[in-house]
CSV table of C-alpha atoms in Angstrom, one decimal:
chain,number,residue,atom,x,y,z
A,1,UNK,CA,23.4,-9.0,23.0
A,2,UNK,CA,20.2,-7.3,24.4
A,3,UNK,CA,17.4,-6.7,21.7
A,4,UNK,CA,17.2,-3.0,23.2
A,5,UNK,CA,13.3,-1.0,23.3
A,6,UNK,CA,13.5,0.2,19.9
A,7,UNK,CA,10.8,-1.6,18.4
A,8,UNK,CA,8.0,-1.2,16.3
A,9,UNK,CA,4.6,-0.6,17.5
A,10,UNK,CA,2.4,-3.4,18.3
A,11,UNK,CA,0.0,-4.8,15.8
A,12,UNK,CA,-2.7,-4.1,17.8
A,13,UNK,CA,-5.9,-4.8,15.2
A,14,UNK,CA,-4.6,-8.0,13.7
A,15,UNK,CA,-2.1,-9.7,16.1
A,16,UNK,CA,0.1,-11.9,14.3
A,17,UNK,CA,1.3,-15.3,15.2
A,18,UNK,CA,5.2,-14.6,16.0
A,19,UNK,CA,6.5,-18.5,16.6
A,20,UNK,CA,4.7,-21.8,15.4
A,21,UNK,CA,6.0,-25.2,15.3
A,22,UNK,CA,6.5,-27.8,12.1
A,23,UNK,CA,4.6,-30.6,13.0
A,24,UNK,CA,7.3,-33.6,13.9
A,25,UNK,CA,5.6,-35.7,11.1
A,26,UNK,CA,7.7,-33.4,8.8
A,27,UNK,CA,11.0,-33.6,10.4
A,28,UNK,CA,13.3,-35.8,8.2
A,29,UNK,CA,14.4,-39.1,9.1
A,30,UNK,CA,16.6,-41.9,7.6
A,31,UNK,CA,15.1,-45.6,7.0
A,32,UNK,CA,17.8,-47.8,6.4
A,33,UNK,CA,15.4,-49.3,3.4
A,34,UNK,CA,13.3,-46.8,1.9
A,35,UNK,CA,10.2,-47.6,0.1
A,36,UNK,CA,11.6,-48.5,-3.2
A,37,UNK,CA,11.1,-45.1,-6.0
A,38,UNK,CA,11.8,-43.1,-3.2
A,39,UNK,CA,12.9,-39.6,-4.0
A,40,UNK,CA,17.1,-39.9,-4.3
A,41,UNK,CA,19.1,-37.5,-2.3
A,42,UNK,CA,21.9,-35.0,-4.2
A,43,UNK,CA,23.9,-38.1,-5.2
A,44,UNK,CA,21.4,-40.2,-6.4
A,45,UNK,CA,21.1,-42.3,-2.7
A,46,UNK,CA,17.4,-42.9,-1.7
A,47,UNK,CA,16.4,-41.4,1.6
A,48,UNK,CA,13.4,-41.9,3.8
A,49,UNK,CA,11.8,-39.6,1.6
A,50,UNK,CA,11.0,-37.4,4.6
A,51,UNK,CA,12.3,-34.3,3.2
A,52,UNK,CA,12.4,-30.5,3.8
A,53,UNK,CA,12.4,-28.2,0.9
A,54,UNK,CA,12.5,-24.4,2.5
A,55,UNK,CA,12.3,-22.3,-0.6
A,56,UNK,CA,13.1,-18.8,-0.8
A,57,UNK,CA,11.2,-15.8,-2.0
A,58,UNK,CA,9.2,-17.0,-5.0
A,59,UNK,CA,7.5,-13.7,-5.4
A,60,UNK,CA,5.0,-14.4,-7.6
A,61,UNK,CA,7.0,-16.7,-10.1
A,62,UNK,CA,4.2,-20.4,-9.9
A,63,UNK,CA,6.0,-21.8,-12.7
A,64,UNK,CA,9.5,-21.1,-11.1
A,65,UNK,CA,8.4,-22.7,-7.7
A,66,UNK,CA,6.8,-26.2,-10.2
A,67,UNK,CA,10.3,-26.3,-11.5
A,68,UNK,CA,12.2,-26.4,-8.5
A,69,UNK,CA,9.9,-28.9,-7.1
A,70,UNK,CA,10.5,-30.7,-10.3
A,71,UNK,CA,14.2,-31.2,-10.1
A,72,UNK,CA,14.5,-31.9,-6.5
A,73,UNK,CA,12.1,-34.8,-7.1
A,74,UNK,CA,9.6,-33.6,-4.3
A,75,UNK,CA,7.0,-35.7,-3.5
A,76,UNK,CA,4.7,-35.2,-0.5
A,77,UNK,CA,3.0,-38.4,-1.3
A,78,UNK,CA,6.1,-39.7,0.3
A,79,UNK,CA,6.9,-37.5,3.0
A,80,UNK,CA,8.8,-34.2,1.6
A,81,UNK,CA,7.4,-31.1,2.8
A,82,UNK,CA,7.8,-27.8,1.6
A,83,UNK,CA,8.4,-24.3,3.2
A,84,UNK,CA,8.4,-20.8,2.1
A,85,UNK,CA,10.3,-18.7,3.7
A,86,UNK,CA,8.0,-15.6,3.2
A,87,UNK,CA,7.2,-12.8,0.2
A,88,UNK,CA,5.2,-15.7,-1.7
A,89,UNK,CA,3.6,-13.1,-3.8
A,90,UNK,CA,4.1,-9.6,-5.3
A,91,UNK,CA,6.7,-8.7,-8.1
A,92,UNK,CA,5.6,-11.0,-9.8
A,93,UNK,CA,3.0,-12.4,-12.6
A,94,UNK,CA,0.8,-14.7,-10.5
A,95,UNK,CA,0.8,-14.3,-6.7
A,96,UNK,CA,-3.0,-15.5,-6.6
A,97,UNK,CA,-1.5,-18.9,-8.0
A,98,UNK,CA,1.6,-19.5,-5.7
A,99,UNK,CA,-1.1,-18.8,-2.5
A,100,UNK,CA,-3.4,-21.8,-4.1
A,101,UNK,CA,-0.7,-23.9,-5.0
A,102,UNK,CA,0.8,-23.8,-1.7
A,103,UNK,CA,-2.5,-24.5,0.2
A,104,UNK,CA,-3.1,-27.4,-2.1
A,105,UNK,CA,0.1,-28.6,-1.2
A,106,UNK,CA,-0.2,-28.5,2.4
A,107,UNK,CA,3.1,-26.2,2.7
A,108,UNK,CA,4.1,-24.3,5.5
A,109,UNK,CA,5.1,-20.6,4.7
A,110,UNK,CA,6.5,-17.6,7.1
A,111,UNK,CA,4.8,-14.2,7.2
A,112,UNK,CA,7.3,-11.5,5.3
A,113,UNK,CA,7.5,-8.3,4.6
A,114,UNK,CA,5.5,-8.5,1.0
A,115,UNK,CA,2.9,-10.5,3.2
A,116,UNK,CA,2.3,-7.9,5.7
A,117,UNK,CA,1.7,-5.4,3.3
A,118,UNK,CA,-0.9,-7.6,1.5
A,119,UNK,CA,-2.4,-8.1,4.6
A,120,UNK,CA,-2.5,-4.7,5.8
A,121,UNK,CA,-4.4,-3.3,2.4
A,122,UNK,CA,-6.8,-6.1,3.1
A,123,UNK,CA,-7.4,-4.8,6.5
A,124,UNK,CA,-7.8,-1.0,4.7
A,125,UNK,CA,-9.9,-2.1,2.0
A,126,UNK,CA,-12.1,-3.7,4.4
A,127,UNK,CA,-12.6,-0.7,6.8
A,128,UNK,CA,-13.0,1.7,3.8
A,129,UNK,CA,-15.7,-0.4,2.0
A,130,UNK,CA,-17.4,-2.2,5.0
A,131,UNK,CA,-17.0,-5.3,2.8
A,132,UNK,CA,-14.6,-8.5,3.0
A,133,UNK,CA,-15.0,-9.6,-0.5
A,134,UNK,CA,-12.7,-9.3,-3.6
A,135,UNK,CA,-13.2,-6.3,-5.5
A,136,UNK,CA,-14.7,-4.5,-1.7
A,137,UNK,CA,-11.9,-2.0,-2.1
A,138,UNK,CA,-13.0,-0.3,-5.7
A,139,UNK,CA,-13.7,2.8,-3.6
A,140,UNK,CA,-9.9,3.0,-2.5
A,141,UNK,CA,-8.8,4.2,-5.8
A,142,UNK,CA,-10.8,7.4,-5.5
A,143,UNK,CA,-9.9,7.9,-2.2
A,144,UNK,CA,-6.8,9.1,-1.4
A,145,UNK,CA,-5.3,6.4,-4.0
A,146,UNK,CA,-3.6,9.0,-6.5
A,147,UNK,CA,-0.8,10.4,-3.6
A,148,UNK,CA,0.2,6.3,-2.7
A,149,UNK,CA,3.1,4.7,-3.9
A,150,UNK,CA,3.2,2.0,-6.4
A,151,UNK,CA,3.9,-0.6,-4.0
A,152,UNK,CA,0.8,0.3,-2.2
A,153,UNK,CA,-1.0,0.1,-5.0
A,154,UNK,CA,0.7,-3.2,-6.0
A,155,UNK,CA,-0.2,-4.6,-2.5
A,156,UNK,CA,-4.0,-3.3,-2.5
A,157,UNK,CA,-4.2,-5.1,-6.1
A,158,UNK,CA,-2.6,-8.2,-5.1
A,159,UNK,CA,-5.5,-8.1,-1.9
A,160,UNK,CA,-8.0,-7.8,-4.2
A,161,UNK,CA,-7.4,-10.4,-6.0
A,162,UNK,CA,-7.2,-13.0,-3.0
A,163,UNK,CA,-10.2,-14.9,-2.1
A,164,UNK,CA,-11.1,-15.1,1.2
A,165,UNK,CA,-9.6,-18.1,2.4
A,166,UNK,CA,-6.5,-17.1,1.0
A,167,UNK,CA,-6.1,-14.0,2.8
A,168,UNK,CA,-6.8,-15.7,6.0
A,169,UNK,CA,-4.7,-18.5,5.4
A,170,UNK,CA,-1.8,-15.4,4.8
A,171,UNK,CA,-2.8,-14.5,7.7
A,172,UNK,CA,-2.3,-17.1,10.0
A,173,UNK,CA,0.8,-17.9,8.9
A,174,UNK,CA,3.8,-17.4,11.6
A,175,UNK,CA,6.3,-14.8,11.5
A,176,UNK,CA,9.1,-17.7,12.8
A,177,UNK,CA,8.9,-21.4,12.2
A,178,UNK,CA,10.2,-23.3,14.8
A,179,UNK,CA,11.8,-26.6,13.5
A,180,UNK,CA,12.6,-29.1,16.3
A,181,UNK,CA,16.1,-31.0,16.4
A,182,UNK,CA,16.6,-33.5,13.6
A,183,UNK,CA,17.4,-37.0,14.9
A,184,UNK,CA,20.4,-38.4,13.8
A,185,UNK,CA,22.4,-35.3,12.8
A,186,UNK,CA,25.2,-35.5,14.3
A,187,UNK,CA,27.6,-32.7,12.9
A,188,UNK,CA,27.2,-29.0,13.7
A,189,UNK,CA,25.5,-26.8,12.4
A,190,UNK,CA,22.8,-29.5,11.5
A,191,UNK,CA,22.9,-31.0,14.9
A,192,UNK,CA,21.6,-27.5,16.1
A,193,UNK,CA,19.0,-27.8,18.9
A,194,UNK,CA,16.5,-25.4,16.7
A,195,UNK,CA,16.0,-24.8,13.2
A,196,UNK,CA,14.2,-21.4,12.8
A,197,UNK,CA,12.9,-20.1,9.4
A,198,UNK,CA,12.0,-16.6,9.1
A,199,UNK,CA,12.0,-13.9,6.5
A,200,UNK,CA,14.0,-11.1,7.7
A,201,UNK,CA,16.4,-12.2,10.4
A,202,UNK,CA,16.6,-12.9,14.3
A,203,UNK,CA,18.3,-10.3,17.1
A,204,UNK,CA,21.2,-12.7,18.6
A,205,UNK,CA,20.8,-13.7,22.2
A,206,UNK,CA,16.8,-12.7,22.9
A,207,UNK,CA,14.7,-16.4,22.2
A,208,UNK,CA,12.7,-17.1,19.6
A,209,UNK,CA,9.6,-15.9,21.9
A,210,UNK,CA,11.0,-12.4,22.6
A,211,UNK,CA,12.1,-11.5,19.0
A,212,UNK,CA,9.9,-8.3,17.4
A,213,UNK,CA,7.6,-9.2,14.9
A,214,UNK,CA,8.7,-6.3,12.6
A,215,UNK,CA,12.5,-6.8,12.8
A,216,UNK,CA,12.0,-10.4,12.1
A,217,UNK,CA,9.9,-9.6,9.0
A,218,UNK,CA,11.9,-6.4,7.8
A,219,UNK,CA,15.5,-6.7,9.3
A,220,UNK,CA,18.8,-6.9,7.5
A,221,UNK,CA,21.2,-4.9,9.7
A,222,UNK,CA,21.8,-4.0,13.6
A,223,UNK,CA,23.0,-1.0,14.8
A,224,UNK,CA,24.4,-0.4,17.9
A,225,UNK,CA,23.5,3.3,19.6
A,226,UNK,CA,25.9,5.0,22.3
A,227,UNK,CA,29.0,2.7,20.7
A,228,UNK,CA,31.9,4.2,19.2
A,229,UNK,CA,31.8,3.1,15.0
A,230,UNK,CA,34.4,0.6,14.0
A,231,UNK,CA,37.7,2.2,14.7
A,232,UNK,CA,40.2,2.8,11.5
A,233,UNK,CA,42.1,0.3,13.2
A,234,UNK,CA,40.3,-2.2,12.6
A,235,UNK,CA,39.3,-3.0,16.4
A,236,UNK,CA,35.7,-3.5,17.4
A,237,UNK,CA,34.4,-0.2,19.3
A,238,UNK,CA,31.6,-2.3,21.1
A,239,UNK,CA,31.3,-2.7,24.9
A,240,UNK,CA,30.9,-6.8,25.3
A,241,UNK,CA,27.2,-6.3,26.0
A,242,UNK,CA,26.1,-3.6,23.5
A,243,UNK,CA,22.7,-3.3,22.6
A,244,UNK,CA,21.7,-4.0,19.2
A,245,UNK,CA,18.9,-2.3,17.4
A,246,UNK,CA,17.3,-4.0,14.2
A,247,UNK,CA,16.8,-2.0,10.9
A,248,UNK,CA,15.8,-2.8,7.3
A,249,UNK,CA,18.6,-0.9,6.1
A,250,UNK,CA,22.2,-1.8,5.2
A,251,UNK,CA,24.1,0.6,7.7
A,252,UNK,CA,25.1,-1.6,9.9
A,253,UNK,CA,26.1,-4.7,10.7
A,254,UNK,CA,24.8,-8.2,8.6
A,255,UNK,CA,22.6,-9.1,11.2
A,256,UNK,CA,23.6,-13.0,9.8
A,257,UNK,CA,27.3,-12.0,10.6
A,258,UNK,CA,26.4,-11.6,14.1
A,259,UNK,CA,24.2,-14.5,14.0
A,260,UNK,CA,27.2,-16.8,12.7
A,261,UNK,CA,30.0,-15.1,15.5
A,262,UNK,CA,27.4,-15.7,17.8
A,263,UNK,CA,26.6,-19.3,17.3
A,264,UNK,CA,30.1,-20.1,16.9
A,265,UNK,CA,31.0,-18.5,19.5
A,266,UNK,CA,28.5,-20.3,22.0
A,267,UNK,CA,29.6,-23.6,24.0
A,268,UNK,CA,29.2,-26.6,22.5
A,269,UNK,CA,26.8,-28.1,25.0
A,270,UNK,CA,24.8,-24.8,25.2
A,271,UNK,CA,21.7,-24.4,22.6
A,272,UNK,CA,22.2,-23.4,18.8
A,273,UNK,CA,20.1,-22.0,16.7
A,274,UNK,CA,20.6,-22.5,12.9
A,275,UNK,CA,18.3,-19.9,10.8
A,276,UNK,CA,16.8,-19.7,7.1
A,277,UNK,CA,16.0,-16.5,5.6
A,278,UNK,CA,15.5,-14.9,2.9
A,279,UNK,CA,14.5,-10.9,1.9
A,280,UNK,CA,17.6,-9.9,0.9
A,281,UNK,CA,18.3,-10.3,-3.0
A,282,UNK,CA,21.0,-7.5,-3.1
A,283,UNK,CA,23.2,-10.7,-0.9
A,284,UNK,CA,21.9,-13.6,-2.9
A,285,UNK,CA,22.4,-17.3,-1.9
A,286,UNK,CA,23.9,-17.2,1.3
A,287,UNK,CA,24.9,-20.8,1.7
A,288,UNK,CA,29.0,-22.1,1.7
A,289,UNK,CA,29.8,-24.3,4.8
A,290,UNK,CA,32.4,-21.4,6.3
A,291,UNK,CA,32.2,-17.8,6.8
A,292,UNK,CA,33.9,-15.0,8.6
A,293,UNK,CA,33.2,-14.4,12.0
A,294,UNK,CA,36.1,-11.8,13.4
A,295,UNK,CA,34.5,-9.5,14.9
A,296,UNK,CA,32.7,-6.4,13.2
A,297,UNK,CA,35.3,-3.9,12.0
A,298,UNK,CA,34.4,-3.4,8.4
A,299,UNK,CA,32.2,-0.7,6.6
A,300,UNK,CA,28.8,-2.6,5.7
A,301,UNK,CA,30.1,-2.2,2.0
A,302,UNK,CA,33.2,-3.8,2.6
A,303,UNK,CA,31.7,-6.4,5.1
A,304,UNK,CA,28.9,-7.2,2.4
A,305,UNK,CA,32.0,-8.4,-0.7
A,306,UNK,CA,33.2,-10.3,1.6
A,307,UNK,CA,29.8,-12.7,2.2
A,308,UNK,CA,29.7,-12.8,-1.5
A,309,UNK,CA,32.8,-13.7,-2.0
A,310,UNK,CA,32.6,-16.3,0.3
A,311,UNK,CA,29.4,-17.7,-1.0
A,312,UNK,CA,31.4,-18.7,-4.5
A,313,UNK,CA,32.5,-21.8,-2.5
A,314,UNK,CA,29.3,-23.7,-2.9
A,315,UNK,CA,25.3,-22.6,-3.6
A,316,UNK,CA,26.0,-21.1,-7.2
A,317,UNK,CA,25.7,-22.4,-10.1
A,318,UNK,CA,28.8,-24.1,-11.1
A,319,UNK,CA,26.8,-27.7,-11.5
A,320,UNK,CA,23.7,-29.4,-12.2
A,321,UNK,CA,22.9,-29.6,-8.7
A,322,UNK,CA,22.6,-26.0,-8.1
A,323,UNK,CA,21.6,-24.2,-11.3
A,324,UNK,CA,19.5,-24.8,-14.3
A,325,UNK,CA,21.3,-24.3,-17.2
A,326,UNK,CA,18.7,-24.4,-20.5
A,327,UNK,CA,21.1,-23.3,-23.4
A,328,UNK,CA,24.8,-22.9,-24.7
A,329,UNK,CA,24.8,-19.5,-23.8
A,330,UNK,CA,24.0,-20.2,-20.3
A,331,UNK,CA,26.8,-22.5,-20.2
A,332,UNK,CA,29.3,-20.5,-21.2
A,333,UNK,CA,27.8,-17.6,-18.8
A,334,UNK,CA,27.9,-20.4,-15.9
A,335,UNK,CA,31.8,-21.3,-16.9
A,336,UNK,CA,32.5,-17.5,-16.6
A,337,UNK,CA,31.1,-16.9,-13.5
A,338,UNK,CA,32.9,-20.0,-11.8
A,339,UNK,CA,35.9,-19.1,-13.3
A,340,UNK,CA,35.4,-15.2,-11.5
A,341,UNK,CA,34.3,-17.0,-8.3
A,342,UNK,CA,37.1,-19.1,-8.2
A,343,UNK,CA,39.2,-16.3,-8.2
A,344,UNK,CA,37.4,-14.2,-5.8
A,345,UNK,CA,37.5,-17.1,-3.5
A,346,UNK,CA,41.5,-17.6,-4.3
A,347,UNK,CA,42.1,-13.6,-3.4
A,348,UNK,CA,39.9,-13.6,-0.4
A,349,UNK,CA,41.5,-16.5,1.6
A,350,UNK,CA,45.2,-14.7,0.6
A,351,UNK,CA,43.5,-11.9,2.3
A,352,UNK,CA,42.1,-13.3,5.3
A,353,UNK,CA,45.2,-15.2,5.7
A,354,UNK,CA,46.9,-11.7,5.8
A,355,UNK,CA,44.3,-10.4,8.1
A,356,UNK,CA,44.1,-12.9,10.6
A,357,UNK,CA,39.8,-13.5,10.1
A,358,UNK,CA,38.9,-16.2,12.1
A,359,UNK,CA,36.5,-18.8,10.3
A,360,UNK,CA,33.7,-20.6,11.3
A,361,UNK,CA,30.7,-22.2,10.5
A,362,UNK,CA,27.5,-21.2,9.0
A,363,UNK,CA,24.4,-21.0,11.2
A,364,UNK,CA,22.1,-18.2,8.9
A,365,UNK,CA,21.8,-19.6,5.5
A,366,UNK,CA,19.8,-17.1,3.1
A,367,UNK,CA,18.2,-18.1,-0.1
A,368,UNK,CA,16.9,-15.3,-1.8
A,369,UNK,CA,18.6,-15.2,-5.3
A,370,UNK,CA,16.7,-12.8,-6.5
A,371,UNK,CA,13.4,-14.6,-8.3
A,372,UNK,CA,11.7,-11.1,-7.9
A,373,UNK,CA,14.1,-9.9,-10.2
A,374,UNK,CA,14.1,-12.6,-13.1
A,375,UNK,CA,17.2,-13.8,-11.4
A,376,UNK,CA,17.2,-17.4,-9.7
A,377,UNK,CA,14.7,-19.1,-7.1
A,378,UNK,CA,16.6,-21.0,-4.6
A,379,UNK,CA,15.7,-24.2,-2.8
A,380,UNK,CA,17.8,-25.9,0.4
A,381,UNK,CA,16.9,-29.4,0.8
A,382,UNK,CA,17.1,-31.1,4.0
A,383,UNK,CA,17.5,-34.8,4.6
A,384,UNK,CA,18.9,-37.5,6.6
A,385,UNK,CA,20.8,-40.3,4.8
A,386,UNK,CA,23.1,-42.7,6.4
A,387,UNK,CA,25.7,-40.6,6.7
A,388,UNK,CA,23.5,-37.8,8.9
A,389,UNK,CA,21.7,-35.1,8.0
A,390,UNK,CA,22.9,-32.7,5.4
A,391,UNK,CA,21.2,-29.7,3.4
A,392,UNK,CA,22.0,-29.8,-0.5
A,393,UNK,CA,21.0,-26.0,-3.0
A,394,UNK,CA,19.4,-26.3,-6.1
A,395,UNK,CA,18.4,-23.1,-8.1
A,396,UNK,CA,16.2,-22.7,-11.5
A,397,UNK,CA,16.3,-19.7,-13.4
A,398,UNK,CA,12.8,-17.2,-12.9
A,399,UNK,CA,11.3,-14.9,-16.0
A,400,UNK,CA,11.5,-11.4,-15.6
């Protein structure tokens, strides 16, 4: 597929920084003896201790973020590192405080949508007031600050309340992270030549250079223009090279359904690409092993049950490793909602079976659970063990 020219103007006063690359000091590694106390991997195993923790949308929620850290056992005195996959703040009750904790920690984070915005108030408040201080942009509110929306006003706040240092450090974070192959995995999809974290999603087929800095921020679906819809057949309409057109909306295609055909669908000895996004709470925790990659011939309504009832496989919160259960109540919630997964997944394989849906495996894993909600923050650790590498959820619960 060919990215098409529908793109979004260039950011022609601030440019941003569209790919950088983790520093290989951070890509995980196995050591056949770890130091001993060495963080232990999901089933209690010491690894190298050279971790990954890519966390999804924490949106404000510092105390969240310390608890996942806190039950994955991350250290960075021992080699973990951890990412953010974008919208660090807004939403919620202390984006000031996830910004400094994450520069303390020496964490890499990607640009998103919730960033940009931030970033772009900062670049108002600046030209209105002539200033670069907090508090520069009091004038805004008298000017022109009664017809805004809420979110702008929530973004202008939040750039207020950054210090200086912050913002740039906002700033100069990339749009894409760029995470070199992982030695010794040896099993697709982690053997992938590239691991890419971004916030919004990735156009199959352009590279990792040609993407557009808006779509990867802001994307969920692509649309194809000049191709027939989805015929009531159920056959794809699309030409074999139709041009797909990024949107933040939900009328299209998953643009992670066409990521997964599309890896799956590549030669084994050519180049994959496994991505790690986040932005879209309405999907939560994208993360089972195997997904659906027939070809597009569903409504996006239809197409969108279908990932979530797939996803009941494994990422939820059925067990200690992937949710954080505090009281009875939660229990028995947990119990329910395994019990209704279980079925959902028992009904959907009797109907792919019945349809013919080809499987494959996951290459676009997405962890935003919906922290900006008071729903869950999501973390996918990374590591190589003996076995190989392998990428383990774990999920606490966030205040509303």
């Amino acid at each position: 597929m060919e990215y098409g020219t529908n793109k979004h103007p260039p950011f022609r006063d601030d440019p941003p920084l569209l790919v950088g690359d983790l520093p290989a000091e951070y890509i995980p590694s196995y050591v056949a003896s770890p130091p001993t106390g060495g963080p232990a991997s999901r089933d209690g195993t010491n690894t190298s201790g050279k971790r990954l923790l890519v966390v999804g949308d924490v949106h404000g929620h510092l105390d969240a973020l310390k608890a996942l850290l806190r039950k994955v056992g991350f250290d960075n005195t021992n080699g973990d590192h951890l990412i953010l996959v974008g919208d660090l703040v807004t939403k919620g009750p202390d984006s000031k405080g996830v910004v400094r904790f994450a520069m303390e920690l020496g964490a890499s984070a990607i640009r998103g949508n919730q960033e940009d915005k931030v970033l772009a108030a900062a670049r108002e408040i600046h030209r209105r007031s002539g200033e670069d201080s907090p508090g520069a942009g009091d004038d805004d509110a008298n000017n022109g600050a009664e017809t805004a929306s809420g979110t702008d006003r929530h973004a202008r706040a939040i750039a207020r309340s950054l210090s200086r240092a912050q913002l740039e450090w906002l700033r100069t974070r990339p749009i894409i992270l760029r995470i070199g192959n992982i030695p010794g995995a040896a099993s697709p999809p982690w053997n992938a030549s590239t691991l890419a974290v971004v916030h919004g999603g990735l156009v199959p087929g352009p590279p990792l250079e040609e993407q557009d800095p808006w779509a990867v921020m802001n994307m969920r679906s692509l649309v194809y223009p000049g191709t027939k819809q989805p015929a009531t057949d159920g056959v794809d309409a699309r030409p074999p090279h139709a041009v797909a057109v990024p949107i933040s909306g939900r009328e299209g295609e998953p643009w992670s359904h066409a990521w997964n055909r599309h890896q799956n669908h590549l030669p084994p000895s050519a180049p994959h690409t496994l991505a790690i996004y986040g932005h879209d709470a309405r999907k939560g925790l994208q993360a089972s092993p195997k997904v659906d990659i027939s070809p597009y011939r569903s409504s996006p309504a239809s197409l969108l049950e279908d990932e979530e009832a797939e996803d009941g496989e494994e990422g939820g919160s059925d067990d200690d490793e992937t949710a954080d259960t505090s009281n009875n109540n939660n229990n028995n919630n947990n119990k329910k909602k395994k019990k209704d997964r279980k079925d959902r997944k028992h009904n959907k394989k009797k109907k792919d079976k019945k349809k013919g849906k080809e499987q494959g495996l996951r290459y676009a894993f997405g962890l935003d659970s919906g922290c900006g909600h008071g729903k869950q923050l999501t973390g996918l650790v990374i590591e190589a063990t003996a076995e190989g590498v392998r990428g383990w959820v774990a999920q606490v619960e966030c205040a509303g």
